[in-house]
PDB file of C-alpha atoms (C1' of nucleotides) in Angstrom:
ATOM      1  CA  UNK A   1      75.059 111.996 111.073  1.00 38.00           C
ATOM      2  CA  UNK A   2      78.243 113.592 109.741  1.00 40.00           C
ATOM      3  CA  UNK A   3      79.118 111.582 106.643  1.00 49.00           C
ATOM      4  CA  UNK A   4      79.476 107.963 105.698  1.00 55.00           C
ATOM      5  CA  UNK A   5      82.927 106.500 105.189  1.00 59.00           C
ATOM      6  CA  UNK A   6      84.373 105.322 101.893  1.00 54.00           C
ATOM      7  CA  UNK A   7      85.703 101.843 101.781  1.00 54.00           C
ATOM      8  CA  UNK A   8      88.770 102.369 103.696  1.00 58.00           C
ATOM      9  CA  UNK A   9      91.949 101.187 102.342  1.00 56.00           C
ATOM     10  CA  UNK A  10      90.603 100.589  99.012  1.00 71.00           C
ATOM     11  CA  UNK A  11      91.838 102.619  96.263  1.00 90.00           C
ATOM     12  CA  UNK A  12      95.517 103.299  96.539  1.00 95.00           C
ATOM     13  CA  UNK A  13      96.279 101.398  93.291  1.00 96.00           C
ATOM     14  CA  UNK A  14      93.377 103.016  91.594  1.00 97.00           C
ATOM     15  CA  UNK A  15      94.383 106.363  93.027  1.00 97.00           C
ATOM     16  CA  UNK A  16      97.968 106.120  91.717  1.00 97.00           C
ATOM     17  CA  UNK A  17      96.947 104.951  88.355  1.00 98.00           C
ATOM     18  CA  UNK A  18      94.669 107.848  87.905  1.00 98.00           C
ATOM     19  CA  UNK A  19      97.175 110.121  89.153  1.00 98.00           C
ATOM     20  CA  UNK A  20      99.696 109.187  86.559  1.00 98.00           C
ATOM     21  CA  UNK A  21      97.256 108.952  83.730  1.00 98.00           C
ATOM     22  CA  UNK A  22      96.124 112.382  84.617  1.00 98.00           C
ATOM     23  CA  UNK A  23      99.466 113.678  83.628  1.00 97.00           C
ATOM     24  CA  UNK A  24      99.982 111.722  80.400  1.00 97.00           C
ATOM     25  CA  UNK A  25      98.715 108.642  78.570  1.00 98.00           C
ATOM     26  CA  UNK A  26     100.503 105.414  79.410  1.00 98.00           C
ATOM     27  CA  UNK A  27     100.129 101.753  78.891  1.00 98.00           C
ATOM     28  CA  UNK A  28      99.799  99.019  81.492  1.00 97.00           C
ATOM     29  CA  UNK A  29     103.310  97.524  81.594  1.00 98.00           C
ATOM     30  CA  UNK A  30     104.773 101.071  81.622  1.00 98.00           C
ATOM     31  CA  UNK A  31     102.588 102.082  84.594  1.00 98.00           C
ATOM     32  CA  UNK A  32     103.976  99.312  86.700  1.00 97.00           C
ATOM     33  CA  UNK A  33     107.448 100.668  86.388  1.00 97.00           C
ATOM     34  CA  UNK A  34     106.300 104.261  86.688  1.00 97.00           C
ATOM     35  CA  UNK A  35     104.528 103.692  90.003  1.00 96.00           C
ATOM     36  CA  UNK A  36     107.552 102.306  91.446  1.00 96.00           C
ATOM     37  CA  UNK A  37     109.644 105.376  90.296  1.00 96.00           C
ATOM     38  CA  UNK A  38     107.102 108.039  91.387  1.00 96.00           C
ATOM     39  CA  UNK A  39     106.726 106.463  94.907  1.00 95.00           C
ATOM     40  CA  UNK A  40     110.449 106.160  95.092  1.00 95.00           C
ATOM     41  CA  UNK A  41     110.138 102.290  95.490  1.00 94.00           C
ATOM     42  CA  UNK A  42     107.739 102.621  98.350  1.00 94.00           C
ATOM     43  CA  UNK A  43     104.951 101.028  96.308  1.00 95.00           C
ATOM     44  CA  UNK A  44     105.052  98.436  93.540  1.00 94.00           C
ATOM     45  CA  UNK A  45     101.968  97.032  91.866  1.00 95.00           C
ATOM     46  CA  UNK A  46     102.024  93.666  90.175  1.00 95.00           C
ATOM     47  CA  UNK A  47     100.441  93.390  86.724  1.00 97.00           C
ATOM     48  CA  UNK A  48      97.707  91.254  88.283  1.00 96.00           C
ATOM     49  CA  UNK A  49      96.638  94.322  90.176  1.00 96.00           C
ATOM     50  CA  UNK A  50      97.235  96.844  87.343  1.00 97.00           C
ATOM     51  CA  UNK A  51      95.336  95.359  84.551  1.00 98.00           C
ATOM     52  CA  UNK A  52      92.110  94.495  86.369  1.00 97.00           C
ATOM     53  CA  UNK A  53      91.898  98.052  87.710  1.00 97.00           C
ATOM     54  CA  UNK A  54      92.588  99.508  84.344  1.00 98.00           C
ATOM     55  CA  UNK A  55      89.789  97.377  82.853  1.00 98.00           C
ATOM     56  CA  UNK A  56      87.272  98.202  85.456  1.00 97.00           C
ATOM     57  CA  UNK A  57      88.138 101.874  85.141  1.00 98.00           C
ATOM     58  CA  UNK A  58      87.579 101.762  81.529  1.00 97.00           C
ATOM     59  CA  UNK A  59      84.326  99.827  81.922  1.00 96.00           C
ATOM     60  CA  UNK A  60      82.914 102.450  84.201  1.00 95.00           C
ATOM     61  CA  UNK A  61      84.000 105.271  81.866  1.00 97.00           C
ATOM     62  CA  UNK A  62      86.829 106.766  83.882  1.00 97.00           C
ATOM     63  CA  UNK A  63      89.442 105.798  81.281  1.00 98.00           C
ATOM     64  CA  UNK A  64      89.539 105.551  77.489  1.00 98.00           C
ATOM     65  CA  UNK A  65      92.016 103.345  75.626  1.00 97.00           C
ATOM     66  CA  UNK A  66      93.618 103.148  72.162  1.00 97.00           C
ATOM     67  CA  UNK A  67      95.795 100.465  70.740  1.00 96.00           C
ATOM     68  CA  UNK A  68      99.176 101.524  69.270  1.00 96.00           C
ATOM     69  CA  UNK A  69     101.764  99.354  67.637  1.00 95.00           C
ATOM     70  CA  UNK A  70     105.112 100.821  68.643  1.00 93.00           C
ATOM     71  CA  UNK A  71     108.333  99.103  67.452  1.00 88.00           C
ATOM     72  CA  UNK A  72     106.601  95.826  66.809  1.00 89.00           C
ATOM     73  CA  UNK A  73     104.972  96.039  70.236  1.00 93.00           C
ATOM     74  CA  UNK A  74     101.328  96.193  70.696  1.00 94.00           C
ATOM     75  CA  UNK A  75     100.387  98.500  73.379  1.00 97.00           C
ATOM     76  CA  UNK A  76      97.123  99.779  74.958  1.00 98.00           C
ATOM     77  CA  UNK A  77      97.353 103.355  75.975  1.00 98.00           C
ATOM     78  CA  UNK A  78      95.049 104.705  78.522  1.00 98.00           C
ATOM     79  CA  UNK A  79      93.979 108.333  79.302  1.00 98.00           C
ATOM     80  CA  UNK A  80      91.567 109.990  81.685  1.00 98.00           C
ATOM     81  CA  UNK A  81      88.057 111.103  80.767  1.00 98.00           C
ATOM     82  CA  UNK A  82      86.167 113.774  82.492  1.00 97.00           C
ATOM     83  CA  UNK A  83      84.607 111.152  84.725  1.00 97.00           C
ATOM     84  CA  UNK A  84      88.143 109.898  85.503  1.00 97.00           C
ATOM     85  CA  UNK A  85      89.282 113.362  86.647  1.00 97.00           C
ATOM     86  CA  UNK A  86      86.239 113.584  88.808  1.00 97.00           C
ATOM     87  CA  UNK A  87      86.943 110.137  90.302  1.00 96.00           C
ATOM     88  CA  UNK A  88      90.656 111.160  90.926  1.00 97.00           C
ATOM     89  CA  UNK A  89      89.553 114.219  92.752  1.00 96.00           C
ATOM     90  CA  UNK A  90      87.180 112.188  94.852  1.00 94.00           C
ATOM     91  CA  UNK A  91      89.515 109.493  95.701  1.00 95.00           C
ATOM     92  CA  UNK A  92      92.239 111.996  96.439  1.00 95.00           C
ATOM     93  CA  UNK A  93      89.959 113.742  98.871  1.00 94.00           C
ATOM     94  CA  UNK A  94      88.968 110.493 100.538  1.00 93.00           C
ATOM     95  CA  UNK A  95      92.661 109.625 100.848  1.00 94.00           C
ATOM     96  CA  UNK A  96      93.508 113.093 102.423  1.00 94.00           C
ATOM     97  CA  UNK A  97      90.636 112.609 104.882  1.00 94.00           C
ATOM     98  CA  UNK A  98      91.753 109.156 106.024  1.00 94.00           C
ATOM     99  CA  UNK A  99      95.476 110.017 105.930  1.00 95.00           C
ATOM    100  CA  UNK A 100      94.635 113.026 108.103  1.00 95.00           C
ATOM    101  CA  UNK A 101      92.559 111.061 110.459  1.00 95.00           C
ATOM    102  CA  UNK A 102      95.329 108.469 111.011  1.00 96.00           C
ATOM    103  CA  UNK A 103      97.945 111.290 111.454  1.00 97.00           C
ATOM    104  CA  UNK A 104      95.810 113.048 114.017  1.00 97.00           C
ATOM    105  CA  UNK A 105      95.275 109.680 115.862  1.00 97.00           C
ATOM    106  CA  UNK A 106      98.960 108.918 115.972  1.00 96.00           C
ATOM    107  CA  UNK A 107      99.944 112.535 116.616  1.00 90.00           C
ATOM    108  CA  UNK A 108      97.464 113.310 119.305  1.00 65.00           C
ATOM    109  CA  UNK A 109      99.513 111.600 122.001  1.00 52.00           C
ATOM    110  CA  UNK A 110     103.081 111.187 120.737  1.00 48.00           C
ATOM    111  CA  UNK A 111     104.122 107.521 120.717  1.00 43.00           C
ATOM    112  CA  UNK A 112     107.038 105.593 119.468  1.00 40.00           C
TER     113      UNK A 112
ATOM    114  CA  UNK B   1     114.134  92.480  94.724  1.00 37.00           C
ATOM    115  CA  UNK B   2     113.480  95.275  97.209  1.00 40.00           C
ATOM    116  CA  UNK B   3     110.417  94.106  99.349  1.00 50.00           C
ATOM    117  CA  UNK B   4     107.018  92.667  98.849  1.00 57.00           C
ATOM    118  CA  UNK B   5     103.914  94.924  99.493  1.00 60.00           C
ATOM    119  CA  UNK B   6     101.600  94.533 102.361  1.00 55.00           C
ATOM    120  CA  UNK B   7      98.031  94.083 101.491  1.00 54.00           C
ATOM    121  CA  UNK B   8      97.267  97.552 100.495  1.00 58.00           C
ATOM    122  CA  UNK B   9      94.049  98.928 101.688  1.00 55.00           C
ATOM    123  CA  UNK B  10      93.786  96.581 104.546  1.00 70.00           C
ATOM    124  CA  UNK B  11      94.455  97.646 107.940  1.00 90.00           C
ATOM    125  CA  UNK B  12      93.321 101.157 108.800  1.00 95.00           C
ATOM    126  CA  UNK B  13      90.565  99.931 111.201  1.00 96.00           C
ATOM    127  CA  UNK B  14      92.976  97.397 112.682  1.00 97.00           C
ATOM    128  CA  UNK B  15      95.686 100.042 112.948  1.00 97.00           C
ATOM    129  CA  UNK B  16      93.535 102.387 114.729  1.00 97.00           C
ATOM    130  CA  UNK B  17      92.297  99.807 117.058  1.00 98.00           C
ATOM    131  CA  UNK B  18      95.708  98.673 118.056  1.00 98.00           C
ATOM    132  CA  UNK B  19      96.754 102.259 118.375  1.00 98.00           C
ATOM    133  CA  UNK B  20      94.064 102.962 120.914  1.00 98.00           C
ATOM    134  CA  UNK B  21      94.462  99.804 122.821  1.00 98.00           C
ATOM    135  CA  UNK B  22      98.144 100.378 123.168  1.00 98.00           C
ATOM    136  CA  UNK B  23      97.389 103.309 125.349  1.00 97.00           C
ATOM    137  CA  UNK B  24      94.823 101.806 127.563  1.00 97.00           C
ATOM    138  CA  UNK B  25      92.464  98.868 127.711  1.00 98.00           C
ATOM    139  CA  UNK B  26      88.982  99.601 126.179  1.00 98.00           C
ATOM    140  CA  UNK B  27      85.779  97.817 125.180  1.00 98.00           C
ATOM    141  CA  UNK B  28      84.319  97.590 121.774  1.00 98.00           C
ATOM    142  CA  UNK B  29      81.448 100.072 122.052  1.00 98.00           C
ATOM    143  CA  UNK B  30      83.874 102.577 123.561  1.00 98.00           C
ATOM    144  CA  UNK B  31      86.403 102.154 120.818  1.00 98.00           C
ATOM    145  CA  UNK B  32      83.800 103.241 118.296  1.00 97.00           C
ATOM    146  CA  UNK B  33      83.215 106.585 119.907  1.00 97.00           C
ATOM    147  CA  UNK B  34      86.951 106.932 120.654  1.00 97.00           C
ATOM    148  CA  UNK B  35      87.985 106.465 117.125  1.00 97.00           C
ATOM    149  CA  UNK B  36      85.717 109.268 115.959  1.00 96.00           C
ATOM    150  CA  UNK B  37      87.138 111.495 118.560  1.00 96.00           C
ATOM    151  CA  UNK B  38      90.876 110.842 118.017  1.00 96.00           C
ATOM    152  CA  UNK B  39      90.554 111.262 114.294  1.00 95.00           C
ATOM    153  CA  UNK B  40      88.504 114.422 114.732  1.00 95.00           C
ATOM    154  CA  UNK B  41      85.605 112.962 112.920  1.00 94.00           C
ATOM    155  CA  UNK B  42      87.646 112.018 109.886  1.00 94.00           C
ATOM    156  CA  UNK B  43      87.018 108.351 110.407  1.00 95.00           C
ATOM    157  CA  UNK B  44      84.220 106.438 112.109  1.00 94.00           C
ATOM    158  CA  UNK B  45      83.807 102.672 112.204  1.00 95.00           C
ATOM    159  CA  UNK B  46      80.617 100.818 112.552  1.00 95.00           C
ATOM    160  CA  UNK B  47      80.305  98.035 115.082  1.00 97.00           C
ATOM    161  CA  UNK B  48      80.094  95.583 112.233  1.00 96.00           C
ATOM    162  CA  UNK B  49      83.703  96.552 111.593  1.00 96.00           C
ATOM    163  CA  UNK B  50      84.996  96.860 114.993  1.00 97.00           C
ATOM    164  CA  UNK B  51      83.818  93.571 116.595  1.00 98.00           C
ATOM    165  CA  UNK B  52      85.028  91.249 113.849  1.00 97.00           C
ATOM    166  CA  UNK B  53      88.467  92.921 113.861  1.00 97.00           C
ATOM    167  CA  UNK B  54      88.651  92.626 117.636  1.00 98.00           C
ATOM    168  CA  UNK B  55      87.763  88.961 117.500  1.00 97.00           C
ATOM    169  CA  UNK B  56      90.268  88.146 114.816  1.00 96.00           C
ATOM    170  CA  UNK B  57      92.878  90.029 116.635  1.00 97.00           C
ATOM    171  CA  UNK B  58      92.167  88.094 119.817  1.00 97.00           C
ATOM    172  CA  UNK B  59      92.205  84.904 117.862  1.00 96.00           C
ATOM    173  CA  UNK B  60      95.651  85.436 116.546  1.00 95.00           C
ATOM    174  CA  UNK B  61      96.987  86.498 119.883  1.00 96.00           C
ATOM    175  CA  UNK B  62      97.362  90.148 119.351  1.00 97.00           C
ATOM    176  CA  UNK B  63      94.869  91.020 121.992  1.00 97.00           C
ATOM    177  CA  UNK B  64      93.666  89.581 125.246  1.00 97.00           C
ATOM    178  CA  UNK B  65      90.268  90.273 126.776  1.00 97.00           C
ATOM    179  CA  UNK B  66      88.621  90.172 130.077  1.00 97.00           C
ATOM    180  CA  UNK B  67      84.971  90.577 131.045  1.00 96.00           C
ATOM    181  CA  UNK B  68      83.967  93.178 133.557  1.00 96.00           C
ATOM    182  CA  UNK B  69      80.634  94.102 134.869  1.00 95.00           C
ATOM    183  CA  UNK B  70      80.545  97.877 135.296  1.00 92.00           C
ATOM    184  CA  UNK B  71      77.413  99.549 136.712  1.00 87.00           C
ATOM    185  CA  UNK B  72      75.289  96.712 135.549  1.00 88.00           C
ATOM    186  CA  UNK B  73      76.843  96.656 132.286  1.00 93.00           C
ATOM    187  CA  UNK B  74      78.608  93.759 130.749  1.00 94.00           C
ATOM    188  CA  UNK B  75      81.756  94.806 128.958  1.00 97.00           C
ATOM    189  CA  UNK B  76      84.620  93.054 127.225  1.00 98.00           C
ATOM    190  CA  UNK B  77      87.846  94.939 127.800  1.00 98.00           C
ATOM    191  CA  UNK B  78      90.746  94.352 125.424  1.00 98.00           C
ATOM    192  CA  UNK B  79      94.343  95.053 125.784  1.00 98.00           C
ATOM    193  CA  UNK B  80      97.508  94.450 123.752  1.00 98.00           C
ATOM    194  CA  UNK B  81      99.779  91.478 124.166  1.00 97.00           C
ATOM    195  CA  UNK B  82     103.438  91.517 123.070  1.00 97.00           C
ATOM    196  CA  UNK B  83     102.432  90.197 119.730  1.00 97.00           C
ATOM    197  CA  UNK B  84      99.831  92.941 119.377  1.00 97.00           C
ATOM    198  CA  UNK B  85     102.572  95.515 119.995  1.00 97.00           C
ATOM    199  CA  UNK B  86     104.685  93.867 117.284  1.00 96.00           C
ATOM    200  CA  UNK B  87     101.773  93.945 115.018  1.00 96.00           C
ATOM    201  CA  UNK B  88     101.080  97.578 115.676  1.00 97.00           C
ATOM    202  CA  UNK B  89     104.648  98.505 114.915  1.00 96.00           C
ATOM    203  CA  UNK B  90     104.485  96.557 111.711  1.00 94.00           C
ATOM    204  CA  UNK B  91     101.230  97.967 110.505  1.00 95.00           C
ATOM    205  CA  UNK B  92     102.340 101.512 111.432  1.00 95.00           C
ATOM    206  CA  UNK B  93     105.515 100.993 109.409  1.00 94.00           C
ATOM    207  CA  UNK B  94     103.539  99.771 106.428  1.00 93.00           C
ATOM    208  CA  UNK B  95     101.144 102.626 106.726  1.00 94.00           C
ATOM    209  CA  UNK B  96     103.938 105.163 106.803  1.00 94.00           C
ATOM    210  CA  UNK B  97     105.676 103.627 103.824  1.00 94.00           C
ATOM    211  CA  UNK B  98     102.335 103.694 101.792  1.00 94.00           C
ATOM    212  CA  UNK B  99     101.447 107.034 102.901  1.00 95.00           C
ATOM    213  CA  UNK B 100     104.815 108.363 102.112  1.00 95.00           C
ATOM    214  CA  UNK B 101     104.802 106.800  98.692  1.00 95.00           C
ATOM    215  CA  UNK B 102     101.434 108.440  97.882  1.00 96.00           C
ATOM    216  CA  UNK B 103     102.590 111.734  99.115  1.00 97.00           C
ATOM    217  CA  UNK B 104     105.687 111.468  96.956  1.00 97.00           C
ATOM    218  CA  UNK B 105     103.585 110.579  93.937  1.00 97.00           C
ATOM    219  CA  UNK B 106     101.372 113.530  94.458  1.00 96.00           C
ATOM    220  CA  UNK B 107     104.059 115.932  95.472  1.00 90.00           C
ATOM    221  CA  UNK B 108     106.458 115.157  92.690  1.00 65.00           C
ATOM    222  CA  UNK B 109     104.721 117.326  90.158  1.00 52.00           C
ATOM    223  CA  UNK B 110     102.385 119.679  92.003  1.00 48.00           C
ATOM    224  CA  UNK B 111      98.807 119.297  90.995  1.00 43.00           C
ATOM    225  CA  UNK B 112      95.457 120.502  92.236  1.00 41.00           C
TER     226      UNK B 112
ATOM    227  C1'  DT C   1     119.662  79.655  70.250  1.00 88.35           C
ATOM    228  C1'  DG C   2     117.967  80.694  74.288  1.00 88.35           C
ATOM    229  C1'  DA C   3     117.042  83.698  78.054  1.00 88.35           C
ATOM    230  C1'  DA C   4     115.427  88.064  79.363  1.00 88.35           C
ATOM    231  C1'  DA C   5     112.598  91.777  78.673  1.00 88.35           C
ATOM    232  C1'  DT C   6     108.405  93.569  76.842  1.00 88.35           C
ATOM    233  C1'  DA C   7     103.398  93.366  76.806  1.00 88.35           C
ATOM    234  C1'  DC C   8      99.053  91.686  77.322  1.00 88.35           C
ATOM    235  C1'  DC C   9      95.604  88.987  79.939  1.00 88.35           C
ATOM    236  C1'  DT C  10      92.709  85.924  83.541  1.00 88.35           C
ATOM    237  C1'  DA C  11      91.447  83.032  87.388  1.00 88.35           C
ATOM    238  C1'  DT C  12      91.429  81.747  91.939  1.00 88.35           C
ATOM    239  C1'  DT C  13      91.925  82.738  96.491  1.00 88.35           C
ATOM    240  C1'  DA C  14      91.987  85.233 100.564  1.00 88.35           C
ATOM    241  C1'  DG C  15      90.900  88.911 103.023  1.00 88.35           C
ATOM    242  C1'  DT C  16      88.381  93.445 104.348  1.00 88.35           C
ATOM    243  C1'  DT C  17      84.605  96.197 105.068  1.00 88.35           C
ATOM    244  C1'  DC C  18      79.977  97.397 104.985  1.00 88.35           C
ATOM    245  C1'  DG C  19      75.189  97.398 106.164  1.00 88.35           C
ATOM    246  C1'  DA C  20      71.620  95.493 108.312  1.00 88.35           C
ATOM    247  C1'  DG C  21      70.046  92.877 111.435  1.00 88.35           C
ATOM    248  C1'  DG C  22      69.452  90.638 116.256  1.00 88.35           C
ATOM    249  C1'  DT C  23      69.543  90.443 121.657  1.00 88.35           C
ATOM    250  C1'  DA C  24      69.389  92.334 126.232  1.00 88.35           C
ATOM    251  C1'  DT C  25      70.087  95.726 129.814  1.00 88.35           C
ATOM    252  C1'  DT C  26      69.928 100.214 131.823  1.00 88.35           C
ATOM    253  C1'  DC C  27      68.932 104.994 131.975  1.00 88.35           C
ATOM    254  C1'  DT C  28      66.090 109.063 131.463  1.00 88.35           C
ATOM    255  C1'  DC C  29      62.155 111.641 131.193  1.00 88.35           C
ATOM    256  C1'  DG C  30      57.456 112.593 131.193  1.00 88.35           C
TER     257       DG C  30
ATOM    258  C1'  DC D   1      55.159 103.342 135.506  1.00 88.35           C
ATOM    259  C1'  DG D   2      56.093 103.197 130.593  1.00 88.35           C
ATOM    260  C1'  DA D   3      58.529 104.352 126.404  1.00 88.35           C
ATOM    261  C1'  DG D   4      62.313 105.288 124.053  1.00 88.35           C
ATOM    262  C1'  DA D   5      67.230 106.265 123.877  1.00 88.35           C
ATOM    263  C1'  DA D   6      71.528 104.758 124.978  1.00 88.35           C
ATOM    264  C1'  DT D   7      74.627 101.162 126.137  1.00 88.35           C
ATOM    265  C1'  DA D   8      76.823  96.879 124.933  1.00 88.35           C
ATOM    266  C1'  DC D   9      77.376  92.665 122.732  1.00 88.35           C
ATOM    267  C1'  DC D  10      77.024  89.869 118.515  1.00 88.35           C
ATOM    268  C1'  DT D  11      76.706  87.649 113.508  1.00 88.35           C
ATOM    269  C1'  DC D  12      75.497  87.167 108.631  1.00 88.35           C
ATOM    270  C1'  DG D  13      75.744  88.166 103.825  1.00 88.35           C
ATOM    271  C1'  DA D  14      77.073  90.772 100.176  1.00 88.35           C
ATOM    272  C1'  DA D  15      80.404  93.414  97.739  1.00 88.35           C
ATOM    273  C1'  DC D  16      84.623  94.575  96.778  1.00 88.35           C
ATOM    274  C1'  DT D  17      90.002  94.522  96.807  1.00 88.35           C
ATOM    275  C1'  DA D  18      94.113  92.959  95.995  1.00 88.35           C
ATOM    276  C1'  DA D  19      97.819  89.177  95.782  1.00 88.35           C
ATOM    277  C1'  DT D  20      99.637  85.253  93.728  1.00 88.35           C
ATOM    278  C1'  DA D  21     100.089  82.516  90.194  1.00 88.35           C
ATOM    279  C1'  DG D  22      99.454  81.428  86.144  1.00 88.35           C
ATOM    280  C1'  DG D  23      99.020  81.885  80.802  1.00 88.35           C
ATOM    281  C1'  DT D  24     100.229  83.708  75.719  1.00 88.35           C
ATOM    282  C1'  DA D  25     103.224  86.062  72.332  1.00 88.35           C
ATOM    283  C1'  DT D  26     106.617  89.045  70.495  1.00 88.35           C
ATOM    284  C1'  DT D  27     111.215  91.087  70.402  1.00 88.35           C
ATOM    285  C1'  DT D  28     115.806  91.928  71.829  1.00 88.35           C
ATOM    286  C1'  DC D  29     120.347  90.672  72.755  1.00 88.35           C
ATOM    287  C1'  DA D  30     124.171  88.068  74.206  1.00 88.35           C
TER     288       DA D  30
END
DNA sequence: TGAAATACCTATTAGTTCGAGGTATTCTCG
DNA sequence: CGAGAATACCTCGAACTAATAGGTATTTCA
């Protein structure tokens, strides 16, 4: 057998969060706006999606966090660990494969 | 507000199934092999994925089915209804948007 | 003062997908 | 003929995702 599939559509929120945090540390609320911006409004994630993903990513060691008080605000900044970078690469690879597969399926015989 | 997001990861199996059935009627077992082929092995769906999706698609009126006995085999052929074609267009649009958003997010600042 | 924005969080629900199983028939090959 | 592979259908249960809808508290600004 060739290879087993990753859970399919799973992971876009996780993928994007890891992608952004790989560039620079950020906090949850900020990530929400940032995702809208870097996807040019194509994707927007609610806080109810962002925070749980952040927490589970931290739990499994992909992210580390530190609290900072900035201008009277209490923020939790996240950044990638080595494991997080590995995870990012893996998810990105999965994504490219699926994306490529879908593109091929739709490109094969041109349709509307 | 701009627009609400479709459920994220959902829908690649459904999308591919609709895509294939839009070209020609097929039966479940056949669809499994066909998906592997048209995605050039990038994606393969187990029967435990295919049949439930087919059934739910038929339940909601996107697909219609007819039984045929072919060479002693009992097959259930599916084809798209109008509603199924609409559904395909919608899912395809969603997919393009998400795909574009991810591409932009990763393309914005080139990374490995 | 009061509303909006910032900033965090959780719980519930709904939906998807996966793997593992199950049945039955037909085909192929020794 | 007999055995096993392939065809062809199906369902169940577990695991996981993601969406909505809430909740708290502070700060900013009109």
